[in-house]
Every structure is written in structure tokens, then in C-alpha cells.
mmCIF file of N, CA, C and O in Angstrom:
data_model
loop_
_atom_site.group_PDB
_atom_site.id
_atom_site.type_symbol
_atom_site.label_atom_id
_atom_site.label_comp_id
_atom_site.label_asym_id
_atom_site.label_seq_id
_atom_site.Cartn_x
_atom_site.Cartn_y
_atom_site.Cartn_z
ATOM 1 N N MET A 1 -29.056 8.247 -3.638
ATOM 2 C CA MET A 1 -27.821 8.671 -4.249
ATOM 3 C C MET A 1 -27.689 10.196 -4.256
ATOM 4 O O MET A 1 -26.771 10.722 -4.860
ATOM 5 N N LEU A 2 -28.595 10.897 -3.619
ATOM 6 C CA LEU A 2 -28.520 12.354 -3.627
ATOM 7 C C LEU A 2 -27.341 12.870 -2.803
ATOM 8 O O LEU A 2 -26.734 13.872 -3.149
ATOM 9 N N ASN A 3 -27.033 12.201 -1.718
ATOM 10 C CA ASN A 3 -25.980 12.669 -0.824
ATOM 11 C C ASN A 3 -24.680 11.906 -1.009
ATOM 12 O O ASN A 3 -23.865 11.839 -0.103
ATOM 13 N N SER A 4 -24.468 11.318 -2.168
ATOM 14 C CA SER A 4 -23.261 10.531 -2.380
ATOM 15 C C SER A 4 -22.069 11.443 -2.660
ATOM 16 O O SER A 4 -22.205 12.549 -3.176
ATOM 17 N N VAL A 5 -20.895 10.956 -2.307
ATOM 18 C CA VAL A 5 -19.655 11.698 -2.524
ATOM 19 C C VAL A 5 -19.237 11.520 -3.979
ATOM 20 O O VAL A 5 -19.260 10.409 -4.502
ATOM 21 N N PRO A 6 -18.830 12.598 -4.651
ATOM 22 C CA PRO A 6 -18.427 12.479 -6.061
ATOM 23 C C PRO A 6 -17.167 11.625 -6.219
ATOM 24 O O PRO A 6 -16.336 11.525 -5.321
ATOM 25 N N LEU A 7 -17.033 11.037 -7.394
ATOM 26 C CA LEU A 7 -15.892 10.185 -7.707
ATOM 27 C C LEU A 7 -14.584 10.960 -7.635
ATOM 28 O O LEU A 7 -13.558 10.422 -7.211
ATOM 29 N N SER A 8 -14.615 12.219 -7.995
ATOM 30 C CA SER A 8 -13.380 13.011 -8.004
ATOM 31 C C SER A 8 -12.784 13.157 -6.608
ATOM 32 O O SER A 8 -11.560 13.250 -6.466
ATOM 33 N N TYR A 9 -13.604 13.173 -5.571
ATOM 34 C CA TYR A 9 -13.083 13.258 -4.206
ATOM 35 C C TYR A 9 -12.286 11.999 -3.857
ATOM 36 O O TYR A 9 -11.216 12.073 -3.276
ATOM 37 N N TYR A 10 -12.857 10.843 -4.201
ATOM 38 C CA TYR A 10 -12.150 9.588 -3.935
ATOM 39 C C TYR A 10 -10.829 9.525 -4.700
ATOM 40 O O TYR A 10 -9.811 9.098 -4.171
ATOM 41 N N LEU A 11 -10.860 9.961 -5.942
ATOM 42 C CA LEU A 11 -9.637 9.921 -6.750
ATOM 43 C C LEU A 11 -8.603 10.923 -6.255
ATOM 44 O O LEU A 11 -7.400 10.649 -6.308
ATOM 45 N N ALA A 12 -9.042 12.053 -5.743
ATOM 46 C CA ALA A 12 -8.103 13.031 -5.195
ATOM 47 C C ALA A 12 -7.423 12.476 -3.940
ATOM 48 O O ALA A 12 -6.199 12.613 -3.768
ATOM 49 N N ILE A 13 -8.188 11.846 -3.074
ATOM 50 C CA ILE A 13 -7.604 11.241 -1.872
ATOM 51 C C ILE A 13 -6.674 10.101 -2.260
ATOM 52 O O ILE A 13 -5.587 9.939 -1.688
ATOM 53 N N SER A 14 -7.074 9.313 -3.253
ATOM 54 C CA SER A 14 -6.232 8.223 -3.716
ATOM 55 C C SER A 14 -4.914 8.747 -4.284
ATOM 56 O O SER A 14 -3.843 8.197 -4.010
ATOM 57 N N ALA A 15 -4.977 9.814 -5.062
ATOM 58 C CA ALA A 15 -3.752 10.405 -5.619
ATOM 59 C C ALA A 15 -2.863 10.974 -4.525
ATOM 60 O O ALA A 15 -1.633 10.837 -4.578
ATOM 61 N N LEU A 16 -3.460 11.594 -3.522
ATOM 62 C CA LEU A 16 -2.686 12.129 -2.401
ATOM 63 C C LEU A 16 -1.985 11.014 -1.631
ATOM 64 O O LEU A 16 -0.795 11.118 -1.305
ATOM 65 N N LEU A 17 -2.706 9.932 -1.355
ATOM 66 C CA LEU A 17 -2.106 8.795 -0.653
ATOM 67 C C LEU A 17 -0.989 8.160 -1.483
ATOM 68 O O LEU A 17 0.066 7.792 -0.946
ATOM 69 N N PHE A 18 -1.207 8.023 -2.784
ATOM 70 C CA PHE A 18 -0.182 7.442 -3.636
ATOM 71 C C PHE A 18 1.062 8.318 -3.679
ATOM 72 O O PHE A 18 2.187 7.821 -3.634
ATOM 73 N N THR A 19 0.872 9.627 -3.742
ATOM 74 C CA THR A 19 2.010 10.549 -3.748
ATOM 75 C C THR A 19 2.787 10.465 -2.443
ATOM 76 O O THR A 19 4.028 10.453 -2.451
ATOM 77 N N MET A 20 2.073 10.395 -1.328
ATOM 78 C CA MET A 20 2.756 10.263 -0.035
ATOM 79 C C MET A 20 3.545 8.967 0.034
ATOM 80 O O MET A 20 4.680 8.938 0.531
ATOM 81 N N GLY A 21 2.977 7.884 -0.467
ATOM 82 C CA GLY A 21 3.677 6.606 -0.478
ATOM 83 C C GLY A 21 4.897 6.625 -1.380
ATOM 84 O O GLY A 21 5.957 6.109 -1.030
ATOM 85 N N ALA A 22 4.764 7.234 -2.558
ATOM 86 C CA ALA A 22 5.895 7.308 -3.484
ATOM 87 C C ALA A 22 7.022 8.153 -2.901
ATOM 88 O O ALA A 22 8.205 7.802 -3.027
ATOM 89 N N LEU A 23 6.672 9.240 -2.245
ATOM 90 C CA LEU A 23 7.701 10.058 -1.597
ATOM 91 C C LEU A 23 8.376 9.293 -0.464
ATOM 92 O O LEU A 23 9.584 9.419 -0.261
ATOM 93 N N GLY A 24 7.610 8.514 0.268
ATOM 94 C CA GLY A 24 8.192 7.698 1.333
ATOM 95 C C GLY A 24 9.165 6.662 0.803
ATOM 96 O O GLY A 24 10.210 6.413 1.405
ATOM 97 N N VAL A 25 8.846 6.068 -0.339
ATOM 98 C CA VAL A 25 9.754 5.087 -0.948
ATOM 99 C C VAL A 25 11.017 5.764 -1.458
ATOM 100 O O VAL A 25 12.127 5.247 -1.304
ATOM 101 N N LEU A 26 10.862 6.936 -2.063
ATOM 102 C CA LEU A 26 12.006 7.607 -2.665
ATOM 103 C C LEU A 26 12.911 8.299 -1.646
ATOM 104 O O LEU A 26 14.122 8.366 -1.842
ATOM 105 N N ILE A 27 12.347 8.819 -0.570
ATOM 106 C CA ILE A 27 13.122 9.633 0.363
ATOM 107 C C ILE A 27 13.709 8.813 1.507
ATOM 108 O O ILE A 27 14.867 8.990 1.877
ATOM 109 N N ARG A 28 12.937 7.933 2.075
ATOM 110 C CA ARG A 28 13.368 7.209 3.277
ATOM 111 C C ARG A 28 14.325 6.080 2.959
ATOM 112 O O ARG A 28 14.276 5.490 1.888
ATOM 113 N N ARG A 29 15.173 5.754 3.936
ATOM 114 C CA ARG A 29 16.123 4.653 3.781
ATOM 115 C C ARG A 29 15.773 3.454 4.669
ATOM 116 O O ARG A 29 16.258 2.360 4.440
ATOM 117 N N ASN A 30 14.970 3.671 5.676
ATOM 118 C CA ASN A 30 14.591 2.599 6.590
ATOM 119 C C ASN A 30 13.691 1.598 5.859
ATOM 120 O O ASN A 30 12.666 1.972 5.293
ATOM 121 N N PRO A 31 14.069 0.307 5.869
ATOM 122 C CA PRO A 31 13.261 -0.686 5.130
ATOM 123 C C PRO A 31 11.821 -0.794 5.627
ATOM 124 O O PRO A 31 10.907 -1.021 4.825
ATOM 125 N N LEU A 32 11.587 -0.629 6.908
ATOM 126 C CA LEU A 32 10.218 -0.712 7.416
ATOM 127 C C LEU A 32 9.374 0.451 6.903
ATOM 128 O O LEU A 32 8.201 0.270 6.538
ATOM 129 N N ILE A 33 9.946 1.630 6.854
ATOM 130 C CA ILE A 33 9.220 2.787 6.330
ATOM 131 C C ILE A 33 8.943 2.597 4.837
ATOM 132 O O ILE A 33 7.866 2.961 4.339
ATOM 133 N N VAL A 34 9.894 2.015 4.118
ATOM 134 C CA VAL A 34 9.691 1.767 2.687
ATOM 135 C C VAL A 34 8.546 0.779 2.487
ATOM 136 O O VAL A 34 7.685 0.973 1.615
ATOM 137 N N PHE A 35 8.488 -0.272 3.301
ATOM 138 C CA PHE A 35 7.391 -1.234 3.178
ATOM 139 C C PHE A 35 6.052 -0.598 3.527
ATOM 140 O O PHE A 35 5.042 -0.868 2.880
ATOM 141 N N MET A 36 6.041 0.250 4.543
ATOM 142 C CA MET A 36 4.789 0.935 4.881
ATOM 143 C C MET A 36 4.368 1.874 3.754
ATOM 144 O O MET A 36 3.172 2.015 3.469
ATOM 145 N N SER A 37 5.327 2.500 3.099
ATOM 146 C CA SER A 37 5.007 3.382 1.978
ATOM 147 C C SER A 37 4.456 2.597 0.787
ATOM 148 O O SER A 37 3.526 3.056 0.108
ATOM 149 N N VAL A 38 5.014 1.423 0.541
ATOM 150 C CA VAL A 38 4.487 0.567 -0.535
ATOM 151 C C VAL A 38 3.058 0.130 -0.205
ATOM 152 O O VAL A 38 2.180 0.119 -1.082
ATOM 153 N N GLU A 39 2.813 -0.189 1.047
ATOM 154 C CA GLU A 39 1.451 -0.549 1.461
ATOM 155 C C GLU A 39 0.498 0.629 1.278
ATOM 156 O O GLU A 39 -0.653 0.448 0.874
ATOM 157 N N LEU A 40 0.969 1.834 1.556
ATOM 158 C CA LEU A 40 0.143 3.016 1.361
ATOM 159 C C LEU A 40 -0.196 3.196 -0.116
ATOM 160 O O LEU A 40 -1.332 3.538 -0.470
ATOM 161 N N MET A 41 0.765 2.942 -0.987
ATOM 162 C CA MET A 41 0.512 3.044 -2.419
ATOM 163 C C MET A 41 -0.486 1.982 -2.875
ATOM 164 O O MET A 41 -1.370 2.264 -3.705
ATOM 165 N N LEU A 42 -0.359 0.757 -2.351
ATOM 166 C CA LEU A 42 -1.314 -0.298 -2.714
ATOM 167 C C LEU A 42 -2.723 0.040 -2.219
ATOM 168 O O LEU A 42 -3.713 -0.199 -2.920
ATOM 169 N N ASN A 43 -2.812 0.610 -1.019
ATOM 170 C CA ASN A 43 -4.129 0.982 -0.497
ATOM 171 C C ASN A 43 -4.743 2.133 -1.287
ATOM 172 O O ASN A 43 -5.970 2.191 -1.435
ATOM 173 N N SER A 44 -3.920 3.024 -1.792
ATOM 174 C CA SER A 44 -4.480 4.099 -2.626
ATOM 175 C C SER A 44 -5.023 3.525 -3.936
ATOM 176 O O SER A 44 -6.061 3.983 -4.428
ATOM 177 N N ALA A 45 -4.335 2.549 -4.492
ATOM 178 C CA ALA A 45 -4.856 1.890 -5.692
ATOM 179 C C ALA A 45 -6.159 1.158 -5.377
ATOM 180 O O ALA A 45 -7.103 1.172 -6.189
ATOM 181 N N ASN A 46 -6.228 0.531 -4.206
ATOM 182 C CA ASN A 46 -7.466 -0.138 -3.793
ATOM 183 C C ASN A 46 -8.620 0.857 -3.695
ATOM 184 O O ASN A 46 -9.746 0.560 -4.104
ATOM 185 N N LEU A 47 -8.341 2.020 -3.129
ATOM 186 C CA LEU A 47 -9.385 3.038 -3.015
ATOM 187 C C LEU A 47 -9.889 3.468 -4.394
ATOM 188 O O LEU A 47 -11.089 3.618 -4.603
ATOM 189 N N ALA A 48 -8.974 3.616 -5.338
ATOM 190 C CA ALA A 48 -9.384 3.998 -6.694
ATOM 191 C C ALA A 48 -10.203 2.890 -7.353
ATOM 192 O O ALA A 48 -11.218 3.172 -8.014
ATOM 193 N N PHE A 49 -9.793 1.639 -7.172
ATOM 194 C CA PHE A 49 -10.550 0.519 -7.738
ATOM 195 C C PHE A 49 -11.973 0.475 -7.186
ATOM 196 O O PHE A 49 -12.944 0.313 -7.930
ATOM 197 N N VAL A 50 -12.097 0.614 -5.874
ATOM 198 C CA VAL A 50 -13.420 0.551 -5.256
ATOM 199 C C VAL A 50 -14.269 1.748 -5.672
ATOM 200 O O VAL A 50 -15.476 1.612 -5.919
ATOM 201 N N ALA A 51 -13.648 2.915 -5.782
ATOM 202 C CA ALA A 51 -14.408 4.104 -6.201
ATOM 203 C C ALA A 51 -14.940 3.942 -7.620
ATOM 204 O O ALA A 51 -16.102 4.261 -7.894
ATOM 205 N N PHE A 52 -14.088 3.450 -8.528
ATOM 206 C CA PHE A 52 -14.553 3.241 -9.902
ATOM 207 C C PHE A 52 -15.618 2.146 -9.958
ATOM 208 O O PHE A 52 -16.595 2.266 -10.714
ATOM 209 N N ALA A 53 -15.444 1.087 -9.186
ATOM 210 C CA ALA A 53 -16.436 0.009 -9.190
ATOM 211 C C ALA A 53 -17.776 0.501 -8.655
ATOM 212 O O ALA A 53 -18.831 0.138 -9.182
ATOM 213 N N ARG A 54 -17.735 1.336 -7.640
ATOM 214 C CA ARG A 54 -18.972 1.881 -7.085
ATOM 215 C C ARG A 54 -19.636 2.821 -8.083
ATOM 216 O O ARG A 54 -20.857 2.846 -8.224
ATOM 217 N N ASN A 55 -18.829 3.597 -8.773
ATOM 218 C CA ASN A 55 -19.370 4.548 -9.739
ATOM 219 C C ASN A 55 -20.012 3.842 -10.931
ATOM 220 O O ASN A 55 -21.020 4.307 -11.465
ATOM 221 N N MET A 56 -19.426 2.717 -11.353
ATOM 222 C CA MET A 56 -19.931 1.993 -12.518
ATOM 223 C C MET A 56 -20.907 0.875 -12.167
ATOM 224 O O MET A 56 -21.391 0.178 -13.054
ATOM 225 N N ASN A 57 -21.151 0.664 -10.873
ATOM 226 C CA ASN A 57 -22.060 -0.376 -10.384
ATOM 227 C C ASN A 57 -21.659 -1.771 -10.864
ATOM 228 O O ASN A 57 -22.485 -2.545 -11.355
ATOM 229 N N VAL A 58 -20.367 -2.085 -10.739
ATOM 230 C CA VAL A 58 -19.867 -3.416 -11.068
ATOM 231 C C VAL A 58 -19.071 -3.942 -9.871
ATOM 232 O O VAL A 58 -18.657 -3.179 -9.001
ATOM 233 N N MET A 59 -18.855 -5.252 -9.845
ATOM 234 C CA MET A 59 -18.145 -5.870 -8.729
ATOM 235 C C MET A 59 -16.683 -6.173 -9.036
ATOM 236 O O MET A 59 -15.961 -6.648 -8.175
ATOM 237 N N THR A 60 -16.228 -5.912 -10.237
ATOM 238 C CA THR A 60 -14.860 -6.275 -10.597
ATOM 239 C C THR A 60 -13.832 -5.493 -9.789
ATOM 240 O O THR A 60 -12.743 -6.005 -9.520
ATOM 241 N N GLY A 61 -14.153 -4.270 -9.395
ATOM 242 C CA GLY A 61 -13.217 -3.492 -8.574
ATOM 243 C C GLY A 61 -12.964 -4.137 -7.231
ATOM 244 O O GLY A 61 -11.824 -4.214 -6.766
ATOM 245 N N GLN A 62 -14.024 -4.643 -6.606
ATOM 246 C CA GLN A 62 -13.862 -5.314 -5.320
ATOM 247 C C GLN A 62 -13.081 -6.616 -5.467
ATOM 248 O O GLN A 62 -12.312 -6.983 -4.582
ATOM 249 N N ILE A 63 -13.265 -7.307 -6.566
ATOM 250 C CA ILE A 63 -12.529 -8.553 -6.799
ATOM 251 C C ILE A 63 -11.046 -8.262 -6.986
ATOM 252 O O ILE A 63 -10.183 -8.955 -6.422
ATOM 253 N N ILE A 64 -10.726 -7.219 -7.739
ATOM 254 C CA ILE A 64 -9.319 -6.848 -7.925
ATOM 255 C C ILE A 64 -8.703 -6.424 -6.603
ATOM 256 O O ILE A 64 -7.554 -6.755 -6.300
ATOM 257 N N VAL A 65 -9.465 -5.694 -5.781
ATOM 258 C CA VAL A 65 -8.967 -5.274 -4.468
ATOM 259 C C VAL A 65 -8.651 -6.486 -3.597
ATOM 260 O O VAL A 65 -7.655 -6.494 -2.870
ATOM 261 N N LEU A 66 -9.462 -7.512 -3.678
ATOM 262 C CA LEU A 66 -9.191 -8.726 -2.915
ATOM 263 C C LEU A 66 -7.855 -9.344 -3.325
ATOM 264 O O LEU A 66 -7.054 -9.749 -2.468
ATOM 265 N N PHE A 67 -7.577 -9.391 -4.609
ATOM 266 C CA PHE A 67 -6.293 -9.909 -5.078
ATOM 267 C C PHE A 67 -5.132 -9.007 -4.672
ATOM 268 O O PHE A 67 -4.066 -9.489 -4.279
ATOM 269 N N VAL A 68 -5.326 -7.702 -4.730
ATOM 270 C CA VAL A 68 -4.262 -6.768 -4.332
ATOM 271 C C VAL A 68 -3.964 -6.913 -2.846
ATOM 272 O O VAL A 68 -2.803 -6.884 -2.423
ATOM 273 N N MET A 69 -4.994 -7.089 -2.032
ATOM 274 C CA MET A 69 -4.775 -7.277 -0.592
ATOM 275 C C MET A 69 -4.032 -8.576 -0.314
ATOM 276 O O MET A 69 -3.192 -8.641 0.590
ATOM 277 N N THR A 70 -4.308 -9.614 -1.086
ATOM 278 C CA THR A 70 -3.596 -10.880 -0.933
ATOM 279 C C THR A 70 -2.122 -10.717 -1.281
ATOM 280 O O THR A 70 -1.241 -11.188 -0.549
ATOM 281 N N VAL A 71 -1.845 -10.026 -2.368
ATOM 282 C CA VAL A 71 -0.457 -9.775 -2.760
ATOM 283 C C VAL A 71 0.244 -8.901 -1.720
ATOM 284 O O VAL A 71 1.408 -9.129 -1.390
ATOM 285 N N ALA A 72 -0.461 -7.923 -1.176
ATOM 286 C CA ALA A 72 0.132 -7.051 -0.158
ATOM 287 C C ALA A 72 0.469 -7.826 1.107
ATOM 288 O O ALA A 72 1.529 -7.604 1.722
ATOM 289 N N ALA A 73 -0.392 -8.751 1.506
ATOM 290 C CA ALA A 73 -0.110 -9.557 2.690
ATOM 291 C C ALA A 73 1.108 -10.451 2.470
ATOM 292 O O ALA A 73 1.962 -10.598 3.357
ATOM 293 N N ALA A 74 1.203 -11.041 1.288
ATOM 294 C CA ALA A 74 2.374 -11.866 0.981
ATOM 295 C C ALA A 74 3.639 -11.027 0.919
ATOM 296 O O ALA A 74 4.705 -11.442 1.389
ATOM 297 N N GLU A 75 3.526 -9.824 0.372
ATOM 298 C CA GLU A 75 4.688 -8.934 0.291
ATOM 299 C C GLU A 75 5.176 -8.544 1.676
ATOM 300 O O GLU A 75 6.385 -8.502 1.932
ATOM 301 N N VAL A 76 4.264 -8.279 2.576
ATOM 302 C CA VAL A 76 4.653 -7.926 3.939
ATOM 303 C C VAL A 76 5.321 -9.106 4.629
ATOM 304 O O VAL A 76 6.351 -8.950 5.304
ATOM 305 N N ALA A 77 4.780 -10.287 4.466
ATOM 306 C CA ALA A 77 5.362 -11.464 5.113
ATOM 307 C C ALA A 77 6.773 -11.735 4.608
ATOM 308 O O ALA A 77 7.706 -11.946 5.395
ATOM 309 N N VAL A 78 6.967 -11.715 3.308
ATOM 310 C CA VAL A 78 8.294 -11.976 2.733
ATOM 311 C C VAL A 78 9.248 -10.834 3.054
ATOM 312 O O VAL A 78 10.405 -11.056 3.428
ATOM 313 N N GLY A 79 8.784 -9.609 2.941
ATOM 314 C CA GLY A 79 9.639 -8.455 3.212
ATOM 315 C C GLY A 79 10.113 -8.400 4.648
ATOM 316 O O GLY A 79 11.291 -8.154 4.918
ATOM 317 N N LEU A 80 9.208 -8.630 5.588
ATOM 318 C CA LEU A 80 9.615 -8.612 6.998
ATOM 319 C C LEU A 80 10.548 -9.773 7.327
ATOM 320 O O LEU A 80 11.476 -9.625 8.134
ATOM 321 N N ALA A 81 10.331 -10.918 6.704
ATOM 322 C CA ALA A 81 11.246 -12.038 6.921
ATOM 323 C C ALA A 81 12.646 -11.687 6.413
ATOM 324 O O ALA A 81 13.654 -11.991 7.077
ATOM 325 N N LEU A 82 12.729 -11.057 5.259
ATOM 326 C CA LEU A 82 14.032 -10.634 4.736
ATOM 327 C C LEU A 82 14.695 -9.599 5.641
ATOM 328 O O LEU A 82 15.909 -9.650 5.877
ATOM 329 N N ILE A 83 13.921 -8.675 6.159
ATOM 330 C CA ILE A 83 14.484 -7.660 7.059
ATOM 331 C C ILE A 83 15.030 -8.307 8.326
ATOM 332 O O ILE A 83 16.118 -7.956 8.800
ATOM 333 N N VAL A 84 14.295 -9.257 8.884
ATOM 334 C CA VAL A 84 14.757 -9.942 10.094
ATOM 335 C C VAL A 84 16.040 -10.720 9.815
ATOM 336 O O VAL A 84 16.986 -10.684 10.611
ATOM 337 N N ILE A 85 16.113 -11.398 8.681
ATOM 338 C CA ILE A 85 17.318 -12.157 8.340
ATOM 339 C C ILE A 85 18.512 -11.224 8.147
ATOM 340 O O ILE A 85 19.608 -11.487 8.653
ATOM 341 N N ILE A 86 18.309 -10.121 7.450
ATOM 342 C CA ILE A 86 19.403 -9.169 7.241
ATOM 343 C C ILE A 86 19.841 -8.570 8.567
ATOM 344 O O ILE A 86 21.042 -8.402 8.824
ATOM 345 N N PHE A 87 18.893 -8.265 9.445
ATOM 346 C CA PHE A 87 19.242 -7.714 10.752
ATOM 347 C C PHE A 87 20.035 -8.721 11.572
ATOM 348 O O PHE A 87 21.020 -8.367 12.223
ATOM 349 N N ARG A 88 19.624 -9.986 11.544
ATOM 350 C CA ARG A 88 20.358 -11.012 12.298
ATOM 351 C C ARG A 88 21.766 -11.208 11.757
ATOM 352 O O ARG A 88 22.705 -11.380 12.521
ATOM 353 N N ILE A 89 21.900 -11.193 10.448
ATOM 354 C CA ILE A 89 23.235 -11.360 9.858
ATOM 355 C C ILE A 89 24.121 -10.169 10.204
ATOM 356 O O ILE A 89 25.291 -10.337 10.552
ATOM 357 N N SER A 90 23.567 -8.970 10.143
ATOM 358 C CA SER A 90 24.391 -7.786 10.420
ATOM 359 C C SER A 90 24.754 -7.694 11.895
ATOM 360 O O SER A 90 25.865 -7.283 12.236
ATOM 361 N N THR A 91 23.884 -8.099 12.803
ATOM 362 C CA THR A 91 24.239 -8.053 14.224
ATOM 363 C C THR A 91 25.147 -9.216 14.611
ATOM 364 O O THR A 91 25.966 -9.075 15.498
ATOM 365 N N ALA A 92 25.026 -10.359 13.934
ATOM 366 C CA ALA A 92 25.899 -11.488 14.252
ATOM 367 C C ALA A 92 27.328 -11.204 13.828
ATOM 368 O O ALA A 92 28.272 -11.614 14.492
ATOM 369 N N SER A 93 27.509 -10.476 12.743
ATOM 370 C CA SER A 93 28.866 -10.182 12.279
ATOM 371 C C SER A 93 29.544 -9.144 13.168
ATOM 372 O O SER A 93 30.767 -9.096 13.235
ATOM 373 N N THR A 94 28.782 -8.312 13.857
ATOM 374 C CA THR A 94 29.389 -7.325 14.735
ATOM 375 C C THR A 94 29.827 -7.934 16.063
ATOM 376 O O THR A 94 30.694 -7.402 16.736
ATOM 377 N N TRP A 95 29.221 -9.051 16.476
ATOM 378 C CA TRP A 95 29.568 -9.671 17.737
ATOM 379 C C TRP A 95 30.777 -10.579 17.648
ATOM 380 O O TRP A 95 31.375 -10.926 18.638
ATOM 381 N N THR A 96 31.109 -11.021 16.457
ATOM 382 C CA THR A 96 32.253 -11.946 16.335
ATOM 383 C C THR A 96 33.498 -11.255 15.911
ATOM 384 O O THR A 96 33.581 -10.139 15.582
#
């Protein structure tokens, strides 16, 4: 453990990633970019969970990350399906 990275470094990177994701959600209008920004925010939370779990020598952080990844996968599947449906409806109305 002599050469381990301090917890503050992980939290700083996590905060930076979360800030970038939040700015992407607030500034961008493209739905795909918004979904990628939400994924970036979820991954920053995952990084913080794993960093705290590693620092405290417990496994609960990894278990929570597993649930967050499951929710993120479901969010991507539902979100992309909605985007495809909206795109099809908007292009179908322009052709008729």
C-alpha cells in the first residue's frame, strides 16, 4: 500500500467527470449527447463508490456499482428506443 493513489485523486477525477457530464446535459440539445452525458455522470458516481469502497476495505461499493451499471444499461436501451421512435415519427410526417 506504499505506492497507492490517494482517495482525493479519485474523488477529484470523479468530480471533474460529473461536472463535464452535468454541463453536457445542461448545454447540449442533441438527445444522444445528453444520454452520453448522463452516462458520464453515472460513471463518475461509480468511480467514487469504488474509491470509497477500496479506501474502507468493504465490498458494498462494488455491489452498488453493479446495480448502477444495470440501471445505466436499461436507461440506454429505453432512451435509444425512444429516440429512434421520435426520429421515425418526425421523418414520417415530413414525407407525407
